[in-house]
CSV table of C-alpha atoms and ligand atoms in Angstrom, one decimal:
chain,number,residue,atom,x,y,z
A,24,MET,CA,121.3,80.4,109.3
A,25,LYS,CA,118.5,78.2,108.0
A,26,ILE,CA,114.8,78.7,107.6
A,27,ASN,CA,113.0,75.6,108.7
A,28,LEU,CA,109.6,74.5,107.5
A,29,PRO,CA,107.8,71.3,108.2
A,30,LYS,CA,109.0,68.7,105.6
A,31,THR,CA,105.5,68.0,104.4
A,32,SER,CA,104.5,71.7,104.1
A,33,GLN,CA,102.7,72.7,100.9
A,34,LEU,CA,105.1,75.6,100.7
A,35,LEU,CA,107.7,73.0,99.6
A,36,ASP,CA,105.5,71.6,96.8
A,37,ASN,CA,106.6,72.1,93.2
A,38,LYS,CA,103.5,74.2,92.5
A,39,PHE,CA,104.1,76.7,95.2
A,40,ILE,CA,105.7,79.9,93.9
A,41,PHE,CA,108.5,81.6,95.8
A,42,GLY,CA,109.7,85.0,94.7
A,43,VAL,CA,111.2,88.4,95.5
A,44,ALA,CA,109.5,91.7,94.8
A,45,THR,CA,110.5,95.3,93.9
A,46,ALA,CA,108.8,98.4,92.5
A,47,ALA,CA,109.9,100.8,89.8
A,48,PHE,CA,110.2,104.1,91.6
A,49,GLN,CA,112.0,102.4,94.5
A,50,ILE,CA,114.8,100.8,92.5
A,51,GLU,CA,115.0,102.0,88.9
A,52,GLY,CA,116.4,105.6,89.0
A,53,GLY,CA,116.9,106.6,85.4
A,54,ALA,CA,114.6,109.6,85.9
A,55,ASP,CA,116.0,111.3,82.8
A,56,SER,CA,114.5,108.6,80.6
A,57,ARG,CA,110.9,108.7,82.0
A,58,LEU,CA,108.3,111.4,82.6
A,59,PRO,CA,108.3,112.9,86.1
A,60,CYS,CA,105.8,111.4,88.5
A,61,ILE,CA,104.0,112.5,91.7
A,62,TRP,CA,106.8,111.0,93.8
A,63,ASP,CA,109.4,113.2,92.1
A,64,ASP,CA,107.2,116.2,92.9
A,65,PHE,CA,106.6,115.1,96.5
A,66,CYS,CA,110.4,114.5,97.0
A,67,SER,CA,111.1,118.0,95.8
A,68,GLN,CA,109.0,119.5,98.6
A,69,PRO,CA,111.1,120.2,101.7
A,70,GLY,CA,110.3,118.1,104.7
A,71,ARG,CA,108.3,115.4,102.9
A,72,ILE,CA,111.1,112.7,102.8
A,73,LYS,CA,112.9,112.0,106.1
A,74,ASP,CA,116.4,112.1,104.7
A,75,GLY,CA,115.6,114.7,102.0
A,76,SER,CA,116.3,112.1,99.3
A,77,ASP,CA,114.5,111.2,96.0
A,78,GLY,CA,114.2,108.5,93.5
A,79,LEU,CA,116.3,110.0,90.7
A,80,VAL,CA,119.0,107.4,90.9
A,81,ALA,CA,117.7,105.0,93.6
A,82,CYS,CA,119.4,101.6,93.1
A,83,ASP,CA,120.3,102.5,89.5
A,84,HIS,CA,118.5,99.3,88.4
A,85,ILE,CA,117.8,100.8,85.0
A,86,HIS,CA,121.5,100.5,84.2
A,87,ARG,CA,122.3,97.5,86.4
A,88,TRP,CA,119.3,95.3,85.7
A,89,GLN,CA,121.3,92.5,84.1
A,90,ASP,CA,123.5,92.1,87.2
A,91,ASP,CA,120.4,92.4,89.3
A,92,LEU,CA,118.8,89.6,87.3
A,93,GLU,CA,121.8,87.4,87.9
A,94,LEU,CA,121.3,88.0,91.6
A,95,ILE,CA,117.6,87.1,91.3
A,96,GLU,CA,118.5,83.9,89.5
A,97,SER,CA,121.1,83.0,92.1
A,98,LEU,CA,118.3,83.1,94.7
A,99,HIS,CA,116.6,80.1,93.0
A,100,VAL,CA,113.3,82.0,92.9
A,101,ASP,CA,110.4,80.8,90.8
A,102,ALA,CA,109.2,84.3,90.2
A,103,TYR,CA,110.1,88.0,90.2
A,104,ARG,CA,107.5,90.7,91.0
A,105,PHE,CA,108.3,94.2,89.7
A,106,SER,CA,106.2,97.2,88.6
A,107,VAL,CA,106.1,99.2,85.4
A,108,ALA,CA,106.7,103.0,85.6
A,109,TRP,CA,103.7,104.4,83.7
A,110,GLY,CA,105.7,107.5,82.7
A,111,ARG,CA,108.5,105.3,81.3
A,112,VAL,CA,106.3,103.5,78.7
A,113,ILE,CA,103.6,106.1,77.8
A,114,ASN,CA,104.2,109.6,76.6
A,115,ALA,CA,102.1,112.6,77.7
A,116,ASP,CA,100.2,112.4,74.4
A,117,GLY,CA,99.2,108.8,75.1
A,118,SER,CA,101.6,107.3,72.6
A,119,ILE,CA,104.1,104.6,73.5
A,120,ASN,CA,107.6,105.5,74.6
A,121,GLN,CA,109.4,102.7,72.7
A,122,GLN,CA,112.7,103.0,74.6
A,123,GLY,CA,110.9,102.5,77.9
A,124,MET,CA,108.8,99.6,76.6
A,125,ASP,CA,112.0,98.0,75.3
A,126,PHE,CA,113.5,98.2,78.8
A,127,TYR,CA,110.7,96.0,80.2
A,128,SER,CA,110.6,93.9,77.1
A,129,GLN,CA,114.3,93.0,77.5
A,130,LEU,CA,113.7,92.2,81.2
A,131,LEU,CA,110.8,89.9,80.3
A,132,ASP,CA,112.9,88.1,77.7
A,133,ALA,CA,115.7,87.6,80.1
A,134,LEU,CA,113.4,86.3,82.8
A,135,GLN,CA,111.8,84.0,80.3
A,136,ALA,CA,115.2,82.7,79.3
A,137,LYS,CA,116.0,82.0,82.9
A,138,GLY,CA,112.7,80.3,83.5
A,139,ILE,CA,111.6,82.9,86.1
A,140,LYS,CA,107.9,83.8,86.1
A,141,ALA,CA,107.2,87.6,85.7
A,142,PHE,CA,104.6,89.0,88.1
A,143,VAL,CA,104.0,92.5,86.7
A,144,THR,CA,102.3,95.3,88.7
A,145,LEU,CA,100.9,98.1,86.5
A,146,TYR,CA,100.6,100.8,89.2
A,147,HIS,CA,102.9,101.0,92.2
A,148,TRP,CA,102.2,104.7,93.1
A,149,ASP,CA,104.2,106.6,90.5
A,150,LEU,CA,101.4,108.5,88.7
A,151,PRO,CA,102.9,110.7,85.9
A,152,SER,CA,102.9,114.4,86.9
A,153,TYR,CA,101.0,115.5,83.8
A,154,LEU,CA,98.1,113.3,84.9
A,155,GLN,CA,98.2,114.8,88.4
A,156,GLN,CA,98.0,118.2,86.8
A,157,GLN,CA,94.7,117.0,85.3
A,158,GLY,CA,93.4,116.1,88.7
A,159,GLY,CA,95.1,112.7,89.1
A,160,TRP,CA,93.1,110.0,90.9
A,161,LEU,CA,90.5,112.6,91.8
A,162,ASN,CA,89.5,113.1,88.2
A,163,ARG,CA,87.2,110.3,87.1
A,164,ASN,CA,88.8,110.4,83.6
A,165,ILE,CA,91.8,108.6,85.1
A,166,VAL,CA,89.8,105.4,84.7
A,167,ASP,CA,90.0,105.7,80.9
A,168,LYS,CA,93.7,106.7,81.1
A,169,PHE,CA,94.5,103.6,83.2
A,170,ARG,CA,92.5,101.3,80.9
A,171,ASP,CA,94.4,102.6,77.9
A,172,TYR,CA,97.8,102.2,79.7
A,173,ALA,CA,96.9,98.6,80.7
A,174,ASP,CA,95.9,97.9,77.2
A,175,LYS,CA,99.1,99.2,75.6
A,176,VAL,CA,101.3,97.5,78.1
A,177,SER,CA,99.6,94.1,78.0
A,178,GLN,CA,99.6,94.1,74.2
A,179,ALA,CA,103.3,94.9,74.1
A,180,PHE,CA,104.2,92.4,76.8
A,181,GLY,CA,102.1,89.6,75.3
A,182,ASP,CA,102.3,86.2,76.9
A,183,ARG,CA,105.6,86.8,78.5
A,184,VAL,CA,103.9,87.8,81.7
A,185,TYR,CA,102.7,85.1,84.1
A,186,SER,CA,100.7,87.4,86.3
A,187,TYR,CA,99.4,91.0,86.3
A,188,ALA,CA,98.4,93.1,89.3
A,189,THR,CA,96.5,96.2,88.3
A,190,LEU,CA,97.3,98.1,91.5
A,191,ASN,CA,99.6,97.7,94.4
A,192,GLU,CA,98.0,98.7,97.7
A,193,PRO,CA,95.2,101.1,96.8
A,194,PHE,CA,94.9,101.9,100.5
A,195,CYS,CA,98.3,103.6,100.4
A,196,SER,CA,97.5,105.6,97.3
A,197,ALA,CA,94.2,106.7,98.7
A,198,TYR,CA,94.6,106.9,102.5
A,199,LEU,CA,98.3,107.8,102.9
A,200,GLY,CA,98.3,110.0,99.8
A,201,TYR,CA,94.9,111.8,100.2
A,202,GLU,CA,93.8,111.4,103.9
A,203,ALA,CA,96.9,111.2,106.0
A,204,GLY,CA,98.9,113.2,103.5
A,205,ILE,CA,102.1,111.4,104.3
A,206,HIS,CA,102.5,110.0,100.8
A,207,ALA,CA,102.4,111.8,97.4
A,208,PRO,CA,100.5,113.9,96.6
A,209,GLY,CA,100.3,114.9,100.3
A,210,VAL,CA,96.6,115.8,100.5
A,211,GLN,CA,94.7,115.7,103.8
A,212,ASP,CA,91.0,115.4,103.2
A,213,ARG,CA,88.7,112.5,103.9
A,214,GLN,CA,86.3,113.0,101.0
A,215,SER,CA,89.2,113.1,98.6
A,216,GLY,CA,90.7,110.0,100.1
A,217,ARG,CA,87.4,108.1,99.7
A,218,GLN,CA,86.9,109.5,96.1
A,219,VAL,CA,90.4,108.4,95.1
A,220,ALA,CA,89.9,105.0,96.6
A,221,HIS,CA,86.7,104.7,94.4
A,222,HIS,CA,88.5,105.8,91.3
A,223,LEU,CA,91.4,103.4,91.9
A,224,LEU,CA,89.0,100.5,92.3
A,225,LEU,CA,87.1,101.6,89.1
A,226,ALA,CA,90.4,101.8,87.3
A,227,HIS,CA,91.3,98.3,88.5
A,228,GLY,CA,88.0,97.0,87.2
A,229,ALA,CA,88.4,98.6,83.8
A,230,ALA,CA,92.0,97.3,83.5
A,231,MET,CA,90.9,93.8,84.5
A,232,GLN,CA,88.5,93.7,81.6
A,233,VAL,CA,91.4,94.6,79.3
A,234,LEU,CA,93.8,92.2,80.8
A,235,GLN,CA,91.3,89.3,80.6
A,236,LYS,CA,90.8,90.1,76.9
A,237,ASN,CA,94.4,90.6,76.0
A,238,CYS,CA,96.0,88.0,78.3
A,239,PRO,CA,93.4,85.4,79.0
A,240,THR,CA,95.9,82.8,80.2
A,241,ALA,CA,97.7,85.2,82.6
A,242,LEU,CA,96.8,85.2,86.3
A,243,ASN,CA,95.2,88.6,86.6
A,244,GLY,CA,94.3,90.3,89.8
A,245,ILE,CA,95.1,93.0,92.3
A,246,VAL,CA,97.4,93.5,95.4
A,247,VAL,CA,96.0,94.9,98.6
A,248,ASN,CA,97.7,95.4,101.9
A,249,VAL,CA,96.0,94.2,105.0
A,250,SER,CA,96.7,94.8,108.6
A,251,PRO,CA,94.4,92.9,111.0
A,252,CYS,CA,92.9,95.3,113.5
A,253,TYR,CA,92.9,94.5,117.2
A,254,ALA,CA,91.1,96.3,120.1
A,255,ALA,CA,93.4,98.1,122.6
A,256,SER,CA,91.2,96.8,125.5
A,257,ALA,CA,88.3,94.6,126.2
A,258,SER,CA,85.9,97.6,126.3
A,259,GLU,CA,83.0,97.6,123.9
A,260,ALA,CA,84.1,101.0,122.6
A,261,ASP,CA,87.6,99.7,121.7
A,262,LYS,CA,86.2,96.6,120.1
A,263,ARG,CA,83.9,98.6,118.0
A,264,ALA,CA,86.8,101.0,117.1
A,265,ALA,CA,88.8,98.0,115.9
A,266,GLN,CA,85.9,96.8,113.8
A,267,MET,CA,85.4,100.2,112.3
A,268,ALA,CA,89.2,100.5,111.5
A,269,ASP,CA,89.0,97.1,109.8
A,270,SER,CA,86.1,98.2,107.7
A,271,TYR,CA,87.8,101.5,106.8
A,272,HIS,CA,91.3,100.3,106.1
A,273,ASN,CA,90.9,96.6,105.0
A,274,GLN,CA,87.4,95.7,103.9
A,275,TRP,CA,86.9,99.1,102.1
A,276,TYR,CA,89.0,97.6,99.3
A,277,ILE,CA,88.3,93.9,99.6
A,278,GLN,CA,84.5,93.9,99.9
A,279,PRO,CA,83.9,96.0,96.7
A,280,LEU,CA,86.4,93.8,94.8
A,281,LEU,CA,84.8,90.5,95.9
A,282,GLU,CA,81.2,91.4,96.6
A,283,GLY,CA,80.6,94.7,94.7
A,284,SER,CA,79.6,96.7,97.8
A,285,TYR,CA,81.3,99.0,100.3
A,286,PRO,CA,81.1,98.2,104.1
A,287,ASP,CA,78.1,99.6,106.0
A,288,LEU,CA,80.5,102.1,107.5
A,289,LEU,CA,80.1,104.1,104.3
A,290,GLN,CA,76.5,105.0,105.4
A,291,GLN,CA,77.9,106.3,108.7
A,292,LEU,CA,80.1,108.9,107.0
A,293,PRO,CA,78.5,112.3,106.7
A,294,GLU,CA,77.2,112.9,103.2
A,295,HIS,CA,80.0,115.4,102.3
A,296,GLU,CA,82.7,112.8,103.1
A,297,ARG,CA,81.2,110.0,100.9
A,298,PRO,CA,82.6,109.2,97.5
A,299,VAL,CA,80.4,109.9,94.4
A,300,ILE,CA,79.4,106.5,93.1
A,301,GLU,CA,77.7,106.2,89.7
A,302,GLU,CA,75.3,103.5,88.5
A,303,GLY,CA,77.2,100.5,87.3
A,304,ASP,CA,80.4,101.4,89.2
A,305,MET,CA,80.2,98.6,91.7
A,306,ALA,CA,79.7,96.0,89.0
A,307,LEU,CA,82.8,97.3,87.1
A,308,ILE,CA,84.9,97.1,90.3
A,309,ALA,CA,83.8,93.5,91.1
A,310,GLN,CA,85.4,91.8,88.1
A,311,PRO,CA,86.2,88.2,88.7
A,312,LEU,CA,89.8,87.9,90.0
A,313,ASP,CA,92.2,85.1,89.1
A,314,TYR,CA,94.0,85.8,92.4
A,315,LEU,CA,94.1,88.2,95.2
A,316,GLY,CA,97.6,89.5,96.2
A,317,ILE,CA,98.0,90.1,99.9
A,318,ASN,CA,100.8,92.2,101.4
A,319,TYR,CA,101.3,91.7,105.1
A,320,TYR,CA,103.8,93.4,107.5
A,321,THR,CA,102.2,93.8,110.9
A,322,ARG,CA,98.9,94.2,112.8
A,323,THR,CA,97.4,97.4,114.2
A,324,VAL,CA,95.8,98.1,117.6
A,325,PHE,CA,93.0,100.6,117.9
A,326,GLU,CA,91.2,102.5,120.6
A,327,ALA,CA,88.0,104.5,120.5
A,328,THR,CA,88.1,108.3,120.3
A,329,SER,CA,85.6,110.5,122.1
A,330,GLN,CA,84.1,111.4,118.7
A,331,GLY,CA,83.1,107.8,118.1
A,332,TRP,CA,85.9,107.2,115.6
A,333,PHE,CA,89.1,105.1,116.0
A,334,ARG,CA,92.8,105.9,116.6
A,335,ASP,CA,95.8,103.5,116.4
A,336,VAL,CA,97.9,102.9,119.5
A,337,LYS,CA,101.6,102.7,118.7
A,338,PRO,CA,103.2,99.4,119.8
A,339,THR,CA,105.9,99.8,122.4
A,340,THR,CA,106.8,96.5,124.1
A,341,ALA,CA,106.7,93.8,121.5
A,342,PRO,CA,109.7,93.2,119.1
A,343,LEU,CA,109.5,96.0,116.6
A,344,THR,CA,111.1,96.5,113.2
A,345,GLU,CA,113.0,99.6,112.2
A,346,MET,CA,109.7,101.0,110.9
A,347,GLY,CA,108.3,100.7,114.5
A,348,TRP,CA,106.0,97.9,113.3
A,349,GLU,CA,105.3,95.1,115.7
A,350,VAL,CA,106.5,91.6,114.6
A,351,PHE,CA,103.2,89.7,114.8
A,352,PRO,CA,103.3,86.7,112.5
A,353,GLN,CA,100.0,85.2,113.9
A,354,GLY,CA,98.2,88.2,112.5
A,355,LEU,CA,99.0,86.9,109.0
A,356,THR,CA,97.4,83.5,109.7
A,357,GLU,CA,94.4,85.2,111.4
A,358,ILE,CA,93.7,87.7,108.6
A,359,LEU,CA,94.0,85.0,106.0
A,360,LEU,CA,91.6,82.8,107.9
A,361,SER,CA,89.1,85.6,108.5
A,362,LEU,CA,89.1,86.6,104.8
A,363,HIS,CA,88.7,82.9,103.9
A,364,GLN,CA,85.7,82.6,106.2
A,365,ARG,CA,84.1,85.8,105.2
A,366,TYR,CA,84.5,85.8,101.4
A,367,ALA,CA,84.6,83.3,98.5
A,368,LEU,CA,88.2,84.0,98.0
A,369,PRO,CA,90.1,83.4,94.8
A,370,PRO,CA,93.6,81.8,95.2
A,371,VAL,CA,95.7,84.1,97.3
A,372,TYR,CA,99.4,85.1,96.8
A,373,ILE,CA,101.4,86.7,99.5
A,374,THR,CA,102.8,89.4,97.2
A,375,GLU,CA,104.9,91.2,99.9
A,376,ASN,CA,106.2,90.3,103.4
A,377,GLY,CA,109.4,91.5,105.0
A,378,ALA,CA,111.0,93.7,107.6
A,379,ALA,CA,113.2,96.8,107.9
A,380,MET,CA,116.1,96.0,110.2
A,381,PRO,CA,119.2,98.0,111.4
A,382,ASP,CA,121.6,96.4,108.9
A,383,GLU,CA,125.3,97.1,108.8
A,384,LEU,CA,127.9,96.1,106.2
A,385,LEU,CA,130.8,94.8,108.2
A,386,GLN,CA,133.8,93.2,106.5
A,387,GLY,CA,131.8,92.6,103.4
A,388,GLN,CA,128.9,90.9,105.2
A,389,VAL,CA,125.5,91.8,106.5
A,390,ASP,CA,124.3,89.6,109.3
A,391,ASP,CA,120.5,90.1,109.9
A,392,PRO,CA,119.3,87.2,112.0
A,393,ARG,CA,116.2,89.0,113.1
A,394,ARG,CA,115.1,89.3,109.5
A,395,VAL,CA,115.8,85.5,109.0
A,396,ALA,CA,113.6,84.9,112.0
A,397,TYR,CA,110.9,87.2,110.7
A,398,PHE,CA,110.8,85.3,107.4
A,399,GLU,CA,110.7,81.9,109.1
A,400,GLN,CA,107.9,83.0,111.4
A,401,HIS,CA,105.8,84.5,108.6
A,402,LEU,CA,106.3,81.5,106.3
A,403,LEU,CA,105.1,79.3,109.1
A,404,ALA,CA,102.1,81.6,109.5
A,405,VAL,CA,101.4,81.1,105.8
A,406,HIS,CA,101.8,77.3,106.3
A,407,ALA,CA,99.3,77.4,109.1
A,408,ALA,CA,96.8,79.2,107.0
A,409,ILE,CA,97.2,76.7,104.2
A,410,GLU,CA,96.7,73.8,106.7
A,411,GLN,CA,93.4,75.4,107.7
A,412,GLY,CA,92.1,75.6,104.2
A,413,VAL,CA,93.2,78.9,102.6
A,414,ARG,CA,94.3,78.4,99.0
A,415,ILE,CA,97.7,80.2,98.8
A,416,GLY,CA,99.8,79.9,95.6
A,417,GLY,CA,102.9,81.8,96.4
A,418,TYR,CA,105.0,84.0,98.7
A,419,PHE,CA,107.2,87.0,97.7
A,420,ALA,CA,109.8,88.5,100.0
A,421,TRP,CA,109.9,92.2,100.2
A,422,SER,CA,112.3,93.2,99.0
A,423,LEU,CA,115.0,91.9,96.6
A,424,MET,CA,117.2,94.8,97.7
A,425,ASP,CA,117.3,97.8,99.9
A,426,ASN,CA,115.6,100.7,98.1
A,427,PHE,CA,113.8,104.1,98.4
A,428,GLU,CA,111.3,103.5,101.2
A,429,TRP,CA,108.9,106.4,100.3
A,430,ALA,CA,108.6,109.0,103.0
A,431,GLU,CA,111.5,107.3,104.9
A,432,GLY,CA,113.9,107.8,102.0
A,433,TYR,CA,116.9,105.5,102.2
A,434,LEU,CA,116.9,105.3,106.0
A,435,LYS,CA,115.0,102.0,106.2
A,436,ARG,CA,116.4,98.8,104.6
A,437,PHE,CA,114.0,96.1,103.6
A,438,GLY,CA,116.3,94.2,101.3
A,439,ILE,CA,117.6,90.7,101.5
A,440,VAL,CA,120.4,92.2,99.5
A,441,TYR,CA,122.2,95.2,100.9
A,442,VAL,CA,122.8,98.2,98.7
A,443,ASP,CA,125.7,100.5,99.4
A,444,TYR,CA,124.3,103.6,97.7
A,445,PRO,CA,127.5,105.5,97.1
A,446,THR,CA,129.0,102.6,95.2
A,447,GLN,CA,125.8,100.8,94.2
A,448,GLN,CA,127.5,97.6,95.3
A,449,ARG,CA,125.1,94.7,96.2
A,450,THR,CA,125.8,92.3,99.1
A,451,MET,CA,123.6,89.3,99.8
A,452,LYS,CA,122.5,89.5,103.5
A,453,THR,CA,122.3,86.4,105.8
A,454,SER,CA,118.5,86.5,105.1
A,455,GLY,CA,119.1,86.4,101.4
A,456,LEU,CA,121.3,83.3,101.9
A,457,ALA,CA,118.7,81.7,104.1
A,458,LEU,CA,115.9,82.3,101.5
A,459,GLN,CA,118.2,81.1,98.7
A,460,GLN,CA,118.8,77.8,100.6
A,461,LEU,CA,115.0,77.4,101.2
A,462,PHE,CA,114.1,78.2,97.6
A,463,GLN,CA,116.8,75.8,96.3
A,464,SER,CA,115.7,73.0,98.6
A,465,LYS,CA,112.2,73.4,97.3
A,466,LYS,CA,113.4,73.1,93.8
A,467,ASN,CA,115.6,70.1,94.6
A,468,LYS,CA,112.7,68.4,96.4
A,469,ALA,CA,110.6,68.8,93.2
A,470,LEU,CA,113.4,67.2,91.2
A,471,ASN,CA,113.9,64.3,93.7
A,472,PRO,CA,110.5,63.9,95.4
A,473,ILE,CA,111.6,60.9,97.4
A,474,SER,CA,114.5,62.5,99.1
B,511,LIG,O1,108.2,99.5,100.4
B,511,LIG,C1,106.8,99.3,100.5
B,511,LIG,C2,106.2,98.9,99.2
B,511,LIG,O2,106.4,99.8,98.2
B,511,LIG,C3,104.7,98.7,99.4
B,511,LIG,N1,104.4,97.8,100.5
B,511,LIG,C4,105.1,98.1,101.7
B,511,LIG,C5,106.6,98.2,101.5
B,511,LIG,C6,107.3,98.5,102.9
B,511,LIG,O3,106.8,99.7,103.4
């Protein structure tokens, strides 16, 4: 199966970056060589993870990274996006864990030798447990801890990193972890969620200053997840609900980053639900960004509640992925355009996009035509946004391989490479082959621009 893009698409330009993405806790395993984190603790609480699993072994990437890197190279990607496990590189007393640092150092060297750009995320949700015991993201001191972590990592990695993201999806850490309570650490409290969001944004700002000082030539920024919010009906109440949801879930993170202020919705929260914001905080958050990473999977539809708030309506009829998420590629174009119209956006990278599908390994093959279609539709959506003026520098498929899908455990497969967990054998899916062909044809076009 092929992924077809218009021949003249800017996605096929030499400068456009194609890549695949992963995150430390989801693939590494090797829990005995790092400090425990909040996700280890969460997994050990009965009922938190659908299949009762954990990240102790995951894809055993820690021992198989060289083979995995061959796989990445075989895809003809320009870049590989991965995250650093904080508790693998920094000890509880703040000193460097050299063995852990060496692991990423070797990976960076190997990527460099293969000409693959490293996109490094500093925080993809795996806060060390000892920091959680000190209050975690609710304790404002976390900002200093994160700054120090960013400093040590960026000094150790030097200029081998093409791009840093301070945080991956602060919405998930704050909202899913502290308001909905379905992610670690499993708290359900609105004020905590808003406070954690504020501390995450502050930590981002503090780390950005360090990154710009230590790595002035790297592309430094942050990755947010966005889900465009649609009204369930044409009623004024539902339209307003969708606007509020957009403010609460999307703009709550983007507006402080780009404009140094929270959406007006903040003023509508009762005082006891608002975050504590100190003088100078908003300026620290709004550090200039070299790029904004956007993760997109689906849209969300909202209706009004009788309390004047919003509630999402589960999709039923449209094509759904295994996550129950609607396949809605035009939402990606629409959210990119609306952000472009609303803000002075830095260059955007689509840092995650992909789908969980009901994959089966049959006679050594995994045929996933619906995922191929998903990628094609979303790449076309990116193309459409570029055509309408949004500056987009790259696109990363989520994910390189099946992995630990947080509260869903190993039940949901997002990989373009299938992982047979009992044997740890990797099998390229049809979608992996389709992306491989696309990525290769882009490289070939760059080499032979006339063809
Ligand atoms: O697996 C996650 C990833 O860790 C963050 N973004 C969304 C993906 C799919 O749920």
